[in-house]
Coordinates of C-alpha atoms and ligand atoms in Angstrom, one line a residue:
X1 CA -16.1 37.4 51.0
X2 CA -19.6 36.7 52.1
X3 CA -20.6 33.7 49.5
X4 CA -17.3 31.9 51.5
X5 CA -19.2 32.5 54.6
X6 CA -22.2 31.2 53.7
X7 CA -20.2 28.1 51.9
X8 CA -18.8 27.6 55.1
X9 CA -21.7 27.7 57.2
X10 CA -23.4 25.1 54.7
X11 CA -20.2 22.8 54.9
X12 CA -20.7 23.0 58.9
X13 CA -23.9 22.4 59.0
X14 CA -24.1 19.5 56.7
X15 CA -21.4 17.8 58.6
X16 CA -23.4 18.0 61.8
X17 CA -26.3 16.8 59.5
X18 CA -23.9 13.7 59.3
X19 CA -23.0 13.6 62.6
X20 CA -26.2 14.0 63.9
X21 CA -27.1 10.8 62.3
X22 CA -24.4 9.0 63.1
X23 CA -25.1 9.6 66.8
X24 CA -28.6 8.7 66.1
X25 CA -27.4 5.1 66.1
X26 CA -26.8 4.5 69.8
X27 CA -29.7 5.4 72.3
X28 CA -27.1 7.2 74.5
X29 CA -26.1 9.9 72.0
X30 CA -29.0 10.0 69.7
X31 CA -30.6 13.1 71.8
X32 CA -27.4 14.8 71.0
X33 CA -27.6 14.3 67.8
X34 CA -30.8 15.2 66.8
X35 CA -29.8 18.7 68.8
X36 CA -26.4 18.8 66.9
X37 CA -28.4 18.4 63.5
X38 CA -31.1 21.0 64.9
X39 CA -28.0 23.5 65.4
X40 CA -26.5 22.9 61.9
X41 CA -30.4 23.4 60.5
X42 CA -30.6 27.1 62.4
X43 CA -27.0 27.9 60.7
X44 CA -28.1 27.1 57.4
X45 CA -31.4 28.7 57.9
X46 CA -29.9 32.1 59.3
X47 CA -27.0 31.6 56.7
X48 CA -30.0 31.6 53.7
X49 CA -31.6 34.6 55.1
X50 CA -29.0 37.1 55.7
X51 CA -26.1 35.9 53.5
X52 CA -27.4 34.2 50.3
X53 CA -27.5 36.0 47.1
X54 CA -29.9 35.2 44.3
X55 CA -27.7 37.1 41.7
X56 CA -30.8 39.5 40.9
X57 CA -31.7 41.2 44.7
X58 CA -29.0 41.5 47.2
X59 CA -30.5 44.0 49.2
X60 CA -33.4 42.9 52.3
X61 CA -36.8 44.3 51.5
X62 CA -37.9 45.2 55.4
X63 CA -41.6 43.6 54.3
X64 CA -40.1 40.3 53.3
X65 CA -37.7 39.9 55.6
X66 CA -40.6 40.6 58.9
X67 CA -43.1 37.9 56.5
X68 CA -40.1 35.3 56.9
X69 CA -39.3 35.5 60.4
X70 CA -43.4 35.4 61.1
X71 CA -43.9 32.3 59.1
X72 CA -40.4 31.2 60.8
X73 CA -42.1 31.9 64.4
X74 CA -45.5 30.4 63.7
X75 CA -44.0 27.6 62.2
X76 CA -41.8 26.7 65.2
X77 CA -44.2 27.8 67.8
X78 CA -46.7 24.9 66.4
X79 CA -43.9 22.1 65.9
X80 CA -42.8 23.1 69.6
X81 CA -45.6 22.8 71.3
X82 CA -47.2 19.6 68.6
X83 CA -43.7 17.7 69.4
X84 CA -43.9 19.1 73.7
X85 CA -48.2 17.2 73.8
X86 CA -47.3 14.0 71.5
X87 CA -47.3 11.1 73.1
X88 CA -45.1 8.2 72.4
X89 CA -47.5 6.1 70.8
X90 CA -48.5 8.9 68.2
X91 CA -45.2 9.3 67.4
X92 CA -45.8 7.8 63.7
X93 CA -48.7 10.0 63.0
X94 CA -46.4 12.9 64.0
X95 CA -43.6 12.4 61.5
X96 CA -46.1 11.3 58.9
X97 CA -47.4 15.1 59.2
X98 CA -43.9 16.6 59.8
X99 CA -42.6 14.5 56.5
X100 CA -46.2 15.8 54.6
X101 CA -45.0 19.7 55.3
X102 CA -41.1 18.8 53.8
X103 CA -43.3 17.6 50.4
X104 CA -46.2 20.3 50.4
X105 CA -42.6 23.1 50.5
X106 CA -40.6 21.1 47.5
X107 CA -44.2 21.2 45.6
X108 CA -44.4 24.8 46.5
X109 CA -41.0 25.3 45.2
X110 CA -42.0 24.1 41.6
X111 CA -45.3 25.9 41.5
X112 CA -43.2 29.1 42.4
X113 CA -40.0 28.1 40.5
X114 CA -41.4 26.9 37.2
X115 CA -42.1 30.1 35.4
X116 CA -39.0 32.0 36.5
X117 CA -36.6 28.9 34.5
X118 CA -38.6 28.7 31.0
X119 CA -36.6 27.3 28.4
X120 CA -33.8 25.9 30.9
X121 CA -34.6 22.0 30.6
X122 CA -32.2 21.1 33.5
X123 CA -33.8 23.6 35.7
X124 CA -37.3 22.8 34.9
X125 CA -36.7 19.1 34.9
X126 CA -35.5 19.7 38.6
X127 CA -38.3 21.7 39.1
X128 CA -41.1 19.3 37.5
X129 CA -39.4 16.1 39.5
X130 CA -39.3 17.8 42.9
X131 CA -43.2 18.9 42.7
X132 CA -44.4 15.4 41.3
X133 CA -42.9 13.8 44.1
X134 CA -43.1 16.5 47.2
X135 CA -46.8 16.5 46.3
X136 CA -47.3 12.7 46.0
X137 CA -45.5 12.5 49.8
X138 CA -47.6 15.3 51.4
X139 CA -50.8 14.0 49.6
X140 CA -49.6 10.7 50.8
X141 CA -48.6 11.2 54.3
X142 CA -52.2 13.2 55.0
X143 CA -53.4 9.6 54.1
X144 CA -51.3 8.0 56.2
X145 CA -51.6 10.3 59.5
X146 CA -55.7 9.5 59.0
X147 CA -55.3 5.7 59.0
X148 CA -52.9 6.0 61.8
X149 CA -54.8 8.4 64.1
X150 CA -57.5 5.9 63.3
X151 CA -60.2 8.4 61.1
X152 CA -59.4 6.0 57.7
X153 CA -59.9 2.9 59.2
X154 CA -60.0 0.1 56.2
X155 CA -58.1 0.4 53.5
X156 CA -60.1 0.9 49.8
X157 CA -58.9 -1.1 47.7
X158 CA -61.0 -0.6 44.3
X159 CA -60.9 -3.7 41.9
X160 CA -57.7 -3.7 39.8
X161 CA -56.2 -1.1 42.2
X162 CA -52.7 -1.8 40.6
X163 CA -53.3 -1.5 37.7
X164 CA -55.0 1.6 37.9
X165 CA -52.5 3.3 40.0
X166 CA -50.1 2.3 37.9
X167 CA -51.5 3.8 34.5
X168 CA -52.1 7.1 37.0
X169 CA -48.3 7.4 37.9
X170 CA -47.3 6.7 34.0
X171 CA -49.7 8.9 33.1
X172 CA -48.1 12.0 35.4
X173 CA -44.6 11.2 34.4
X174 CA -45.5 11.8 30.8
X175 CA -47.5 14.8 31.8
X176 CA -44.3 15.6 33.6
X177 CA -42.0 15.4 30.6
X178 CA -44.4 17.5 28.5
X179 CA -44.0 20.3 31.3
X180 CA -40.2 19.9 30.6
X181 CA -40.1 19.5 27.3
X182 CA -43.5 20.8 25.6
X183 CA -42.1 24.2 25.9
X184 CA -45.6 25.6 27.6
X185 CA -45.7 28.1 30.4
X186 CA -49.6 27.5 31.0
X187 CA -50.2 28.2 34.8
X188 CA -53.8 25.7 34.3
X189 CA -51.6 23.1 33.0
X190 CA -49.0 23.3 36.0
X191 CA -51.8 23.4 38.7
X192 CA -53.1 20.2 37.2
X193 CA -49.7 18.4 37.4
X194 CA -49.7 19.8 41.0
X195 CA -53.6 18.5 41.3
X196 CA -53.1 14.9 39.6
X197 CA -49.8 14.5 41.8
X198 CA -51.6 14.8 44.8
X199 CA -54.8 12.6 43.5
X200 CA -51.8 9.8 42.8
X201 CA -51.0 10.1 46.4
X202 CA -53.9 9.7 48.1
X203 CA -54.8 6.3 45.6
X204 CA -50.9 5.3 46.1
X205 CA -51.4 4.9 50.2
X206 CA -55.1 4.4 50.3
X207 CA -55.2 0.5 49.6
X208 CA -52.2 -0.2 52.2
X209 CA -53.4 -1.5 55.5
X210 CA -53.1 1.1 58.1
X211 CA -50.5 -1.3 60.2
X212 CA -47.9 -0.8 57.4
X213 CA -48.0 2.7 57.9
X214 CA -44.9 3.0 59.7
X215 CA -42.9 1.2 56.9
X216 CA -44.9 3.7 54.4
X217 CA -44.0 6.8 56.4
X218 CA -40.5 6.2 55.8
X219 CA -40.4 5.3 52.2
X220 CA -42.4 9.0 51.8
X221 CA -39.9 10.2 54.0
X222 CA -37.3 9.1 51.1
X223 CA -39.1 10.5 48.4
X224 CA -39.2 14.0 51.1
X225 CA -35.9 13.8 51.0
X226 CA -35.4 13.1 46.7
X227 CA -38.0 16.5 46.3
X228 CA -35.9 18.6 49.0
X229 CA -32.1 17.8 47.0
X230 CA -34.1 18.5 43.6
X231 CA -35.1 21.8 45.2
X232 CA -31.2 22.5 46.3
X233 CA -30.1 21.1 42.7
X234 CA -32.3 23.8 41.8
X235 CA -31.4 26.6 44.0
X236 CA -27.4 25.5 44.0
X237 CA -27.5 25.0 47.3
X238 CA -25.7 22.8 48.9
X239 CA -26.5 22.1 52.1
X240 CA -30.2 21.6 50.4
X241 CA -28.8 19.2 48.4
X242 CA -26.7 17.4 51.1
X243 CA -29.9 17.4 53.7
X244 CA -32.1 16.0 50.8
X245 CA -29.7 13.5 49.7
X246 CA -29.2 12.8 53.9
X247 CA -32.8 12.3 54.3
X248 CA -33.8 10.4 51.0
X249 CA -30.7 7.7 51.5
X250 CA -31.9 7.4 55.7
X251 CA -35.7 7.0 54.7
X252 CA -34.8 4.4 51.9
X253 CA -32.4 2.6 54.3
X254 CA -34.8 2.7 57.5
X255 CA -38.0 1.6 55.0
X256 CA -35.4 -1.7 53.4
X257 CA -34.1 -2.5 57.6
X258 CA -37.8 -2.5 58.5
X259 CA -38.8 -4.5 55.3
X260 CA -35.9 -6.7 56.6
X261 CA -37.1 -7.2 59.7
X262 CA -40.2 -8.4 58.9
X263 CA -39.0 -10.6 55.9
X264 CA -41.4 -9.0 53.5
X265 CA -40.9 -7.5 50.8
X266 CA -42.0 -4.0 50.2
X267 CA -43.8 -5.0 47.4
X268 CA -45.8 -6.9 50.1
X269 CA -45.8 -4.3 52.2
X270 CA -47.3 -1.9 49.8
X271 CA -49.3 -4.5 47.4
X272 CA -50.2 -6.7 50.5
X273 CA -53.2 -7.3 52.4
X274 CA -51.2 -7.5 56.0
X275 CA -53.2 -7.7 59.3
X276 CA -56.3 -6.1 58.4
X277 CA -58.7 -7.8 61.0
X278 CA -58.9 -5.4 63.2
X279 CA -57.2 -6.9 66.3
X280 CA -59.4 -10.3 65.4
X281 CA -57.1 -13.5 65.5
X282 CA -57.1 -15.6 62.2
X283 CA -56.0 -19.1 62.0
X284 CA -57.6 -22.0 63.8
X285 CA -57.1 -22.0 67.7
X286 CA -58.8 -25.1 68.3
X287 CA -56.0 -27.2 67.6
X288 CA -53.7 -25.3 70.2
X289 CA -55.5 -26.9 73.5
X290 CA -56.3 -24.6 76.3
X291 CA -54.4 -21.7 78.5
X292 CA -53.0 -21.5 81.8
X293 CA -54.8 -18.0 83.3
X294 CA -52.1 -17.1 86.5
X295 CA -53.3 -14.5 88.7
X296 CA -50.8 -11.5 89.6
X297 CA -49.5 -13.3 93.1
X298 CA -48.7 -16.7 91.9
X299 CA -46.8 -14.3 89.1
X300 CA -44.9 -12.3 92.3
X301 CA -44.2 -15.8 93.7
X302 CA -42.6 -16.9 90.5
X303 CA -40.6 -13.9 90.1
X304 CA -39.4 -13.7 93.3
X305 CA -37.9 -17.5 92.9
X306 CA -35.9 -17.0 90.3
X307 CA -32.2 -16.0 89.4
X308 CA -32.9 -14.1 85.6
X309 CA -35.2 -12.9 84.6
X310 CA -35.4 -11.7 80.7
X311 CA -38.4 -8.9 80.3
X312 CA -40.0 -9.1 76.5
X313 CA -41.4 -5.5 75.6
X314 CA -44.0 -4.6 72.8
X315 CA -46.2 -2.6 71.4
X316 CA -48.6 -3.1 74.4
X317 CA -46.3 -1.5 77.0
X318 CA -46.3 1.5 74.7
X319 CA -50.1 1.8 74.8
X320 CA -50.4 1.2 78.6
X321 CA -47.7 3.6 79.0
X322 CA -46.5 1.2 81.3
X323 CA -42.4 2.0 80.9
X324 CA -42.0 3.4 84.4
X325 CA -43.6 0.5 86.2
X326 CA -41.7 -1.9 84.4
X327 CA -38.6 -0.2 85.3
X328 CA -39.5 0.0 88.6
X329 CA -40.2 -3.9 88.8
X330 CA -36.9 -4.4 87.2
X331 CA -34.9 -2.4 90.3
X332 CA -37.1 -4.1 92.5
X333 CA -36.1 -7.6 91.3
X334 CA -32.5 -6.9 91.2
X335 CA -32.1 -5.5 94.5
X336 CA -33.4 -9.2 96.0
X337 CA -30.5 -10.1 93.9
X338 CA -32.3 -11.4 90.2
X339 CA -30.7 -10.6 87.2
X340 CA -32.9 -8.7 85.2
X341 CA -32.6 -7.7 81.3
X342 CA -35.1 -6.9 78.9
X343 CA -35.0 -8.5 75.1
X344 CA -35.6 -5.8 72.5
X345 CA -37.0 -6.6 69.0
X346 CA -35.8 -4.7 66.2
X347 CA -39.1 -4.2 65.4
X348 CA -41.0 -4.5 68.4
X349 CA -43.4 -1.9 68.8
X350 CA -44.5 0.3 65.6
X351 CA -41.8 2.5 64.8
X352 CA -37.9 1.7 64.8
X353 CA -36.2 1.7 68.0
X354 CA -39.4 2.3 69.8
X355 CA -38.7 0.6 72.7
X356 CA -35.3 1.6 73.1
X357 CA -37.2 5.2 73.1
X358 CA -39.4 4.5 75.6
X359 CA -37.3 2.3 77.8
X360 CA -35.0 5.4 78.3
X361 CA -37.7 7.3 78.9
X362 CA -38.0 5.8 82.5
X363 CA -34.3 6.1 82.7
X364 CA -33.7 2.0 82.0
X365 CA -30.0 2.0 82.2
X366 CA -29.0 1.4 78.3
X367 CA -26.5 -2.0 79.4
X368 CA -29.5 -3.5 80.0
X369 CA -31.5 -3.4 76.5
X370 CA -30.2 -6.7 74.7
X371 CA -30.5 -7.0 70.8
X372 CA -32.4 -10.0 69.7
X373 CA -29.3 -12.0 68.1
X374 CA -27.4 -11.8 71.6
X375 CA -30.4 -12.0 74.3
X376 CA -31.4 -15.3 72.1
X377 CA -29.0 -17.5 73.2
X378 CA -29.3 -16.5 76.5
X379 CA -33.2 -17.7 77.2
X380 CA -32.6 -21.3 77.9
X381 CA -30.7 -20.2 81.1
X382 CA -33.5 -17.7 82.2
X383 CA -35.8 -18.8 84.9
X384 CA -39.1 -16.5 83.7
X385 CA -39.5 -14.5 80.9
X386 CA -41.9 -11.8 81.2
X387 CA -43.4 -11.0 77.7
X388 CA -45.6 -7.3 78.1
X389 CA -47.8 -6.7 75.3
X390 CA -45.4 -8.4 73.0
X391 CA -47.3 -10.8 70.4
X392 CA -45.5 -11.0 67.0
X393 CA -42.3 -11.2 67.8
X394 CA -42.5 -13.8 70.1
X395 CA -44.5 -15.8 67.8
X396 CA -43.4 -19.2 66.9
X397 CA -45.8 -19.5 63.4
X398 CA -42.4 -17.2 62.1
X399 CA -40.3 -20.7 62.3
X400 CA -42.7 -23.1 62.1
X401 CA -45.8 -22.2 60.1
X402 CA -44.7 -21.9 56.1
X403 CA -48.2 -21.1 55.5
X404 CA -48.1 -17.5 58.5
X405 CA -47.7 -14.3 56.9
X406 CA -44.4 -13.8 59.6
X407 CA -43.1 -17.2 57.9
X408 CA -39.4 -16.0 58.5
X409 CA -39.5 -13.3 60.5
X410 CA -36.6 -13.5 63.1
X411 CA -38.3 -13.7 66.2
X412 CA -37.4 -14.0 70.5
X413 CA -36.9 -17.5 71.5
X414 CA -39.0 -16.8 74.7
X415 CA -39.7 -21.0 74.5
X416 CA -36.5 -21.8 75.7
X417 CA -36.7 -20.2 78.8
X418 CA -37.9 -22.5 82.0
X419 CA -41.3 -19.9 82.5
X420 CA -43.2 -18.1 80.0
X421 CA -45.5 -15.2 81.7
X422 CA -47.4 -13.1 79.3
X423 CA -49.1 -10.1 80.3
X424 CA -51.8 -8.9 77.6
X425 CA -55.4 -7.7 78.0
X426 CA -57.0 -10.7 76.2
X427 CA -56.5 -13.5 73.5
X428 CA -56.6 -10.6 70.4
X429 CA -53.9 -10.5 67.7
X430 CA -51.4 -8.2 67.2
X431 CA -50.3 -6.3 64.4
X432 CA -49.8 -9.2 61.6
X433 CA -53.6 -10.8 63.1
X434 CA -52.8 -13.9 63.5
X435 CA -53.0 -16.6 66.2
X436 CA -49.7 -17.5 68.8
X437 CA -49.3 -20.4 69.3
X438 CA -46.7 -19.4 72.5
X439 CA -50.0 -18.5 74.9
X440 CA -50.9 -22.7 74.4
X441 CA -47.7 -23.8 75.3
X442 CA -47.8 -25.7 78.3
X443 CA -44.8 -23.5 80.0
X444 CA -46.7 -20.6 79.5
X445 CA -49.0 -18.9 82.1
X446 CA -51.4 -16.1 80.6
X447 CA -51.7 -12.8 82.9
X448 CA -54.4 -11.0 81.8
X449 CA -54.9 -7.2 82.5
X450 CA -53.7 -4.0 81.4
X451 CA -49.9 -3.6 81.4
X452 CA -49.7 -1.0 83.9
X453 CA -52.4 -2.3 86.1
X454 CA -51.0 -6.0 85.9
X455 CA -47.2 -4.2 86.6
X456 CA -48.2 -2.2 89.6
X457 CA -49.8 -4.9 91.4
X458 CA -47.1 -7.1 90.3
X459 CA -44.6 -4.5 92.4
X460 CA -47.0 -4.0 95.3
X461 CA -47.2 -8.0 95.5
X462 CA -43.4 -8.6 95.9
X463 CA -42.8 -5.7 97.7
X464 CA -44.8 -7.1 100.4
X465 CA -42.7 -10.7 100.5
Ligands
TAP1 P1 -47.8 -7.0 68.7 O1 -47.9 -7.9 67.7 O2 -48.8 -5.4 67.5 O3 -48.6 -7.2 69.9 C1 -49.0 -6.3 70.7 C2 -49.9 -6.9 71.8 O4 -49.9 -6.1 72.8 C3 -51.5 -7.2 71.2 O5 -51.5 -8.4 71.5 C4 -52.2 -6.7 72.3 O6 -53.1 -7.9 72.7 C5 -51.1 -5.9 73.6 N1 -51.9 -4.6 74.1 C6 -52.0 -3.5 73.5 N2 -52.2 -2.4 74.5 C7 -52.2 -3.6 75.5 C8 -52.6 -3.1 77.2 N3 -52.4 -1.8 77.1 N4 -51.7 -4.0 78.1 C9 -51.4 -4.9 78.0 N5 -50.8 -5.5 76.5 C10 -52.0 -4.7 75.8 O7 -46.5 -6.3 68.9 P2 -45.4 -6.4 68.9 O8 -45.2 -8.0 69.5 O9 -44.5 -5.3 69.8 O10 -44.6 -6.7 67.5 C11 -45.0 -5.5 66.7 C12 -44.9 -5.9 65.5 O11 -45.6 -4.3 64.4 C13 -44.8 -6.6 64.0 O12 -45.8 -7.2 63.4 C14 -43.9 -5.7 63.4 O13 -43.3 -6.2 62.5 C15 -44.7 -4.7 63.2 N6 -44.6 -3.2 63.1 C16 -43.3 -2.8 63.5 C17 -42.6 -1.7 63.1 C18 -41.9 -1.3 63.8 S1 -40.3 -0.2 62.9 N7 -41.7 -1.4 65.1 C19 -43.4 -1.1 61.8 C20 -44.4 -1.8 61.0 C21 -44.6 -2.9 61.8 P3 -54.5 -7.3 73.5 O14 -55.3 -6.6 72.7 O15 -55.3 -8.7 74.1 O16 -54.3 -6.5 75.0

């Protein structure tokens, strides 16, 4: 009876995970989807604590129960406070830390369970694989976190690091195979394997450029899912297995989607030295000619006399936290009969859906957020395109320069609009560290300054017209 109830709870939880994931594919339902999945996870945890029967000990020792609830309380508090306080631009860091915790849990399960399963090859295989993958995910996520928060600025590439890393990886799995099939229960060897796996995680992530971290985090996320799935297999726990598989496949899909949207193979992310110029522009600029610098007042006049405006938000909008003032600008223009839309590039910003989440925060109507394929044909009939803190996603080199690192990446066709206004602080490069010819286009005017300051001035100028 109790077992049936537990299975039912696990089934409900698994369904909420799938439903939650599905709902996250749309900004309107994403928040609710998150809540459904979290509720499912709560059910699964409660069910496991009170109803799970591990075959040996069905009585719930009060001290152990107290410790479990204390750990849950502390974990919930830390998670809640960090998530509440985190700024939108720091979200990838938070995700990497949370992901690292998942990997650490999987690794700890391996360390705890190994000695209880000696002689059972199937279980040992799940334990060792879960421990290796979880440890790699944990230490890799910590390095990703340090790179994202700026502590580790430069990628560290020792000579022949690809070969060295491959040797360490093969060595780690060979060691793991010995632990499974070598008939040993040595604690020293188990700890050594754990340390070696942690070391591989560090070696795997340190050569990768800081700006590529979102892709790496998503990849590590899929590792954590896989490690958790091994835990589910070990404990014959369906919800852990389903959850792990969902995280693993979602992480893998997200990694593929991001690489595809940047038109870069995963091998290029892992082994390529992409965008490591620290904001300094690479590529010859003298061939482009001069730029046009426009003041905010003239920009306001231009916008006031247009019929249709498309706003292209990018990473700089998030940095400046200018999402509220851009919404104010949009409403002001619309109140004057000007049609306004937002053009959303799939990899604008630094994480999937970054612009959608950012603009949703300021209550921009979802109907106004138009995906790249749908908005591209509309630029030709647009009077003014306002590019705010975006760079790579509007760089024509992706179409015209086969030597460019972003060649082949689909971009927003802002060049076909009648007038292009670009707001950024300087002529510095974006993520890919390359020159942008768009800034030298005769139709383009640069409006230099921090996005929040410039947009605030733009709104007040418009209000006076
Ligand atoms: P970027 O190419 O990174 O350009 C952002 C621009 O914003 C910079 O050139 C910067 O110029 C400007 N900026 C920074 N702070 C600003 C501020 N306070 N006010 C005004 N402007 C500011 O951004 P993007 O066009 O959004 O492209 C995203 C890039 O990230 C792509 O290359 C993409 O492949 C990559 N990427 C994205 C993801 C996901 S999933 N979104 C994941 C990994 C990589 P100044 O310094 O001159 O101001």
